[in-house]
Tab-separated table of C-alpha atoms in Angstrom:
chain	number	residue	atom	x	y	z
N	1	UNK	CA	-113.540	-285.159	-74.839
N	2	UNK	CA	-115.357	-282.099	-73.663
N	3	UNK	CA	-112.529	-281.368	-71.227
N	4	UNK	CA	-110.184	-281.427	-73.929
N	5	UNK	CA	-112.164	-279.184	-76.017
N	6	UNK	CA	-112.182	-276.845	-73.274
N	7	UNK	CA	-108.472	-276.611	-72.996
N	8	UNK	CA	-108.085	-275.898	-76.784
N	9	UNK	CA	-110.633	-273.254	-76.699
N	10	UNK	CA	-108.859	-271.337	-74.039
N	11	UNK	CA	-105.303	-271.366	-75.823
N	12	UNK	CA	-104.668	-267.906	-77.149
N	13	UNK	CA	-107.348	-266.229	-75.089
N	14	UNK	CA	-106.533	-262.586	-74.195
N	15	UNK	CA	-107.309	-260.227	-71.615
N	16	UNK	CA	-106.129	-257.135	-69.700
N	17	UNK	CA	-104.723	-257.214	-66.217
N	18	UNK	CA	-105.567	-254.384	-63.468
N	19	UNK	CA	-102.772	-252.224	-64.937
N	20	UNK	CA	-104.183	-252.492	-68.642
N	21	UNK	CA	-101.584	-254.863	-69.939
N	22	UNK	CA	-102.739	-257.405	-72.367
N	23	UNK	CA	-102.067	-260.954	-71.579
N	24	UNK	CA	-102.518	-264.126	-73.412
N	25	UNK	CA	-102.972	-267.721	-72.275
N	26	UNK	CA	-100.146	-269.809	-73.957
N	27	UNK	CA	-100.610	-272.943	-71.913
N	28	UNK	CA	-103.821	-274.443	-70.610
N	29	UNK	CA	-104.159	-277.403	-68.442
N	30	UNK	CA	-107.367	-276.730	-66.494
N	31	UNK	CA	-108.535	-273.913	-64.419
N	32	UNK	CA	-105.828	-274.055	-61.807
N	33	UNK	CA	-102.813	-274.431	-64.366
N	34	UNK	CA	-102.296	-271.849	-67.082
N	35	UNK	CA	-99.313	-270.106	-68.462
N	36	UNK	CA	-99.874	-266.359	-69.379
N	37	UNK	CA	-97.636	-264.149	-71.615
N	38	UNK	CA	-97.796	-260.521	-71.339
N	39	UNK	CA	-98.077	-258.812	-74.679
N	40	UNK	CA	-95.754	-255.606	-73.874
N	41	UNK	CA	-92.249	-255.086	-75.132
N	42	UNK	CA	-90.921	-257.859	-72.809
N	43	UNK	CA	-93.173	-260.809	-73.318
N	44	UNK	CA	-92.846	-262.048	-69.909
N	45	UNK	CA	-94.433	-265.340	-69.078
N	46	UNK	CA	-95.941	-265.963	-65.730
N	47	UNK	CA	-96.359	-269.768	-65.139
N	48	UNK	CA	-98.837	-271.796	-63.139
N	49	UNK	CA	-101.627	-269.219	-62.690
N	50	UNK	CA	-105.302	-269.612	-62.331
N	51	UNK	CA	-107.596	-269.160	-64.966
N	52	UNK	CA	-110.207	-267.120	-62.589
N	53	UNK	CA	-107.300	-264.627	-61.800
N	54	UNK	CA	-106.862	-264.248	-65.653
N	55	UNK	CA	-110.382	-263.420	-66.349
N	56	UNK	CA	-110.385	-261.040	-63.271
N	57	UNK	CA	-107.239	-259.330	-64.420
N	58	UNK	CA	-105.380	-260.145	-61.083
N	59	UNK	CA	-102.181	-261.484	-62.648
N	60	UNK	CA	-99.159	-259.104	-61.866
N	61	UNK	CA	-96.727	-258.397	-64.584
N	62	UNK	CA	-93.201	-257.357	-63.050
N	63	UNK	CA	-92.877	-255.050	-66.079
N	64	UNK	CA	-95.933	-252.946	-65.484
N	65	UNK	CA	-94.926	-249.334	-64.690
N	66	UNK	CA	-96.417	-249.401	-61.146
N	67	UNK	CA	-93.908	-246.900	-59.522
N	68	UNK	CA	-95.051	-243.367	-60.297
N	69	UNK	CA	-96.226	-244.316	-63.632
N	70	UNK	CA	-92.739	-244.961	-64.929
N	71	UNK	CA	-90.640	-247.421	-62.932
N	72	UNK	CA	-91.224	-251.298	-62.917
N	73	UNK	CA	-89.482	-253.816	-60.656
N	74	UNK	CA	-88.552	-256.149	-63.216
N	75	UNK	CA	-87.109	-259.763	-62.884
N	76	UNK	CA	-83.793	-260.599	-61.050
N	77	UNK	CA	-82.226	-261.147	-57.964
N	78	UNK	CA	-82.866	-257.809	-56.203
N	79	UNK	CA	-85.647	-257.634	-53.883
N	80	UNK	CA	-87.781	-254.720	-52.911
N	81	UNK	CA	-88.511	-255.898	-49.390
N	82	UNK	CA	-86.633	-258.253	-46.931
N	83	UNK	CA	-88.127	-259.024	-43.457
N	84	UNK	CA	-90.949	-256.902	-44.267
N	85	UNK	CA	-88.904	-253.524	-44.746
N	86	UNK	CA	-88.080	-251.986	-48.060
N	87	UNK	CA	-84.492	-252.813	-48.990
N	88	UNK	CA	-81.940	-249.913	-49.382
N	89	UNK	CA	-81.945	-250.577	-53.101
N	90	UNK	CA	-85.576	-250.124	-53.305
N	91	UNK	CA	-85.619	-246.971	-51.222
N	92	UNK	CA	-82.721	-245.169	-53.093
N	93	UNK	CA	-84.403	-246.156	-56.526
N	94	UNK	CA	-87.953	-245.048	-55.466
N	95	UNK	CA	-86.517	-241.766	-53.970
N	96	UNK	CA	-84.847	-241.091	-57.253
N	97	UNK	CA	-88.065	-241.668	-59.169
N	98	UNK	CA	-89.966	-239.377	-56.676
N	99	UNK	CA	-87.491	-236.614	-57.273
N	100	UNK	CA	-87.920	-236.612	-61.016
N	101	UNK	CA	-91.384	-237.652	-61.724
N	102	UNK	CA	-93.555	-236.230	-58.588
N	103	UNK	CA	-91.311	-233.542	-56.778
N	104	UNK	CA	-90.131	-232.024	-59.969
N	105	UNK	CA	-93.619	-230.811	-60.528
N	106	UNK	CA	-93.626	-228.743	-57.448
N	107	UNK	CA	-89.972	-228.032	-56.728
N	108	UNK	CA	-87.737	-225.946	-59.043
N	109	UNK	CA	-84.765	-227.558	-57.671
N	110	UNK	CA	-85.701	-231.022	-59.587
N	111	UNK	CA	-86.843	-229.224	-62.549
N	112	UNK	CA	-85.673	-231.091	-65.874
N	113	UNK	CA	-84.296	-234.189	-63.924
N	114	UNK	CA	-84.965	-237.386	-65.549
N	115	UNK	CA	-83.874	-240.935	-65.127
N	116	UNK	CA	-82.238	-242.740	-68.006
N	117	UNK	CA	-84.237	-245.633	-69.707
N	118	UNK	CA	-82.407	-248.547	-68.166
N	119	UNK	CA	-82.661	-247.296	-64.522
N	120	UNK	CA	-86.519	-247.328	-64.871
N	121	UNK	CA	-86.008	-250.979	-64.311
N	122	UNK	CA	-85.296	-251.563	-60.688
N	123	UNK	CA	-83.102	-254.632	-61.100
N	124	UNK	CA	-80.788	-252.752	-63.332
N	125	UNK	CA	-80.490	-249.894	-60.899
N	126	UNK	CA	-80.178	-252.032	-57.951
N	127	UNK	CA	-77.201	-253.983	-59.564
N	128	UNK	CA	-75.356	-250.714	-60.155
N	129	UNK	CA	-75.949	-249.410	-56.776
N	130	UNK	CA	-74.831	-252.936	-55.217
N	131	UNK	CA	-71.541	-252.808	-57.224
N	132	UNK	CA	-70.845	-249.217	-56.313
N	133	UNK	CA	-71.779	-249.309	-52.532
N	134	UNK	CA	-69.357	-248.621	-49.879
N	135	UNK	CA	-69.878	-248.492	-46.323
N	136	UNK	CA	-70.049	-245.256	-44.169
N	137	UNK	CA	-71.543	-244.404	-40.877
N	138	UNK	CA	-74.030	-241.902	-42.623
N	139	UNK	CA	-76.211	-242.432	-45.642
N	140	UNK	CA	-75.035	-242.565	-49.240
N	141	UNK	CA	-76.665	-240.279	-51.630
N	142	UNK	CA	-76.997	-240.614	-55.425
N	143	UNK	CA	-75.503	-237.616	-57.059
N	144	UNK	CA	-75.933	-236.755	-60.801
N	145	UNK	CA	-74.234	-233.348	-61.419
N	146	UNK	CA	-70.796	-233.261	-59.411
N	147	UNK	CA	-69.211	-235.626	-62.138
N	148	UNK	CA	-70.838	-233.684	-64.757
N	149	UNK	CA	-71.933	-230.121	-63.810
N	150	UNK	CA	-75.527	-229.077	-64.892
N	151	UNK	CA	-76.279	-232.744	-66.038
N	152	UNK	CA	-79.899	-233.491	-65.553
N	153	UNK	CA	-80.126	-237.279	-66.161
N	154	UNK	CA	-79.493	-240.063	-63.523
N	155	UNK	CA	-77.802	-242.731	-65.308
N	156	UNK	CA	-74.863	-245.264	-64.571
N	157	UNK	CA	-72.510	-242.879	-66.624
N	158	UNK	CA	-73.249	-239.721	-64.787
N	159	UNK	CA	-73.971	-240.715	-61.250
N	160	UNK	CA	-71.865	-241.457	-58.175
N	161	UNK	CA	-72.496	-242.623	-54.568
N	162	UNK	CA	-71.589	-239.977	-52.159
N	163	UNK	CA	-71.691	-239.253	-48.316
N	164	UNK	CA	-74.391	-237.146	-47.426
N	165	UNK	CA	-72.274	-234.427	-45.820
N	166	UNK	CA	-70.272	-233.875	-48.903
N	167	UNK	CA	-73.346	-233.786	-51.212
N	168	UNK	CA	-74.870	-231.267	-49.067
N	169	UNK	CA	-71.849	-228.958	-49.865
N	170	UNK	CA	-72.954	-228.861	-53.414
N	171	UNK	CA	-76.601	-227.925	-52.760
N	172	UNK	CA	-77.458	-224.713	-54.524
N	173	UNK	CA	-80.929	-223.535	-53.698
N	174	UNK	CA	-82.752	-221.502	-55.949
N	175	UNK	CA	-83.396	-217.882	-55.179
N	176	UNK	CA	-85.013	-214.861	-56.977
N	177	UNK	CA	-82.307	-212.434	-56.837
N	178	UNK	CA	-80.439	-213.071	-59.961
N	179	UNK	CA	-77.121	-213.486	-57.975
N	180	UNK	CA	-75.460	-216.778	-56.838
N	181	UNK	CA	-76.055	-217.800	-53.206
N	182	UNK	CA	-73.695	-216.022	-50.879
N	183	UNK	CA	-73.506	-212.825	-53.137
N	184	UNK	CA	-75.264	-209.690	-52.078
N	185	UNK	CA	-75.076	-206.471	-53.757
N	186	UNK	CA	-73.775	-203.579	-51.441
N	187	UNK	CA	-73.776	-200.215	-53.087
N	188	UNK	CA	-71.818	-200.214	-56.103
N	189	UNK	CA	-70.147	-203.464	-55.580
N	190	UNK	CA	-70.693	-207.011	-54.255
N	191	UNK	CA	-70.230	-208.690	-50.873
N	192	UNK	CA	-69.050	-212.286	-50.773
N	193	UNK	CA	-69.829	-214.431	-47.943
N	194	UNK	CA	-69.236	-218.003	-47.025
N	195	UNK	CA	-70.898	-219.684	-43.997
N	196	UNK	CA	-71.323	-216.274	-42.359
N	197	UNK	CA	-67.974	-215.168	-42.949
N	198	UNK	CA	-67.404	-212.101	-44.860
N	199	UNK	CA	-64.909	-212.766	-47.656
N	200	UNK	CA	-64.587	-209.053	-48.787
N	201	UNK	CA	-66.293	-206.686	-51.278
N	202	UNK	CA	-65.531	-206.855	-55.044
N	203	UNK	CA	-66.307	-204.647	-58.195
N	204	UNK	CA	-68.162	-207.605	-60.077
N	205	UNK	CA	-70.214	-210.507	-59.234
N	206	UNK	CA	-67.889	-212.655	-61.204
N	207	UNK	CA	-65.023	-211.663	-58.872
N	208	UNK	CA	-67.054	-212.116	-55.791
N	209	UNK	CA	-68.286	-215.469	-56.903
N	210	UNK	CA	-64.708	-216.561	-57.692
N	211	UNK	CA	-63.554	-215.698	-53.973
N	212	UNK	CA	-66.676	-217.069	-52.555
N	213	UNK	CA	-66.364	-220.434	-54.349
N	214	UNK	CA	-62.626	-220.586	-53.787
N	215	UNK	CA	-63.448	-220.604	-50.178
N	216	UNK	CA	-66.140	-223.209	-50.517
N	217	UNK	CA	-63.971	-225.485	-52.442
N	218	UNK	CA	-61.183	-225.316	-49.702
N	219	UNK	CA	-63.995	-226.540	-47.260
N	220	UNK	CA	-65.164	-229.440	-49.672
N	221	UNK	CA	-61.384	-230.786	-50.018
N	222	UNK	CA	-60.845	-230.542	-46.598
N	223	UNK	CA	-64.075	-232.669	-45.767
N	224	UNK	CA	-63.243	-234.840	-48.528
N	225	UNK	CA	-60.040	-235.581	-47.108
N	226	UNK	CA	-61.884	-237.007	-43.944
N	227	UNK	CA	-63.563	-239.788	-46.285
N	228	UNK	CA	-60.302	-240.282	-48.379
N	229	UNK	CA	-59.668	-243.822	-46.922
N	230	UNK	CA	-63.471	-244.605	-46.976
N	231	UNK	CA	-64.665	-243.348	-50.538
N	232	UNK	CA	-63.479	-245.139	-53.515
N	233	UNK	CA	-60.385	-243.112	-55.190
N	234	UNK	CA	-62.370	-242.382	-58.400
N	235	UNK	CA	-65.187	-240.611	-56.081
N	236	UNK	CA	-62.663	-238.699	-54.101
N	237	UNK	CA	-61.063	-237.557	-57.393
N	238	UNK	CA	-64.361	-236.197	-58.666
N	239	UNK	CA	-65.165	-234.291	-55.505
N	240	UNK	CA	-61.907	-232.590	-55.190
N	241	UNK	CA	-61.541	-231.809	-58.918
N	242	UNK	CA	-64.776	-230.221	-58.996
N	243	UNK	CA	-64.537	-226.589	-60.461
N	244	UNK	CA	-67.274	-224.067	-59.781
N	245	UNK	CA	-68.235	-222.046	-62.857
N	246	UNK	CA	-70.647	-218.989	-62.498
N	247	UNK	CA	-72.036	-219.844	-65.898
N	248	UNK	CA	-73.347	-222.918	-64.665
N	249	UNK	CA	-75.021	-221.229	-61.456
N	250	UNK	CA	-78.739	-221.385	-61.975
N	251	UNK	CA	-79.046	-218.361	-59.875
N	252	UNK	CA	-76.990	-216.249	-61.867
N	253	UNK	CA	-78.339	-213.772	-64.425
N	254	UNK	CA	-75.639	-212.113	-66.697
């Protein structure tokens, strides 16, 4: 009778785990067998836990935001580790969060970058990555602003997976000159350069930018053609269809 009273008394008991998430006992069948439900937006149930771990707060919630304070692993088929090594899904997901929520505080290049709500869940991101993955001899990178220029949100609607060599072609490092990269003031005009090649001197920065990015796009299309039979057709079309616009250049001051 005393043992039964002990079980009833512990039903509904609450405590917080080490991440501060409230949890509640919803089934108690002795010290070594309890079910706990987390009292957050997901109400995930962790079965067959021990009462001692419950009291010490050592029951892990897969929906706790343990990655940079924003990301959570969730519940699903995708693993963070296999054979003792982080999976490609987890590496890509964690690096994406790192850029947005750690490096953004120190690097202007990542300023304003955010991850959409659904991709804060590792399982959701990993499923998207798995469905869009294609095999190449170099690393694939997640790009957020080739499909939609100046986009700042990583999401399934805005991102593509792209070979690293191509992605580097779109890199636009910040400078303090008030001019796009590759454009320098010379006398009363502007000199346009691409990859150490001088493209000419022009009266306006806009004209110099036009010829500089025209050359750059020729190189991008040439490079994309090397991957035409490897990349999905829609990725190829996005890359070769990209149009440079000086109004979108973060270094340009009108």
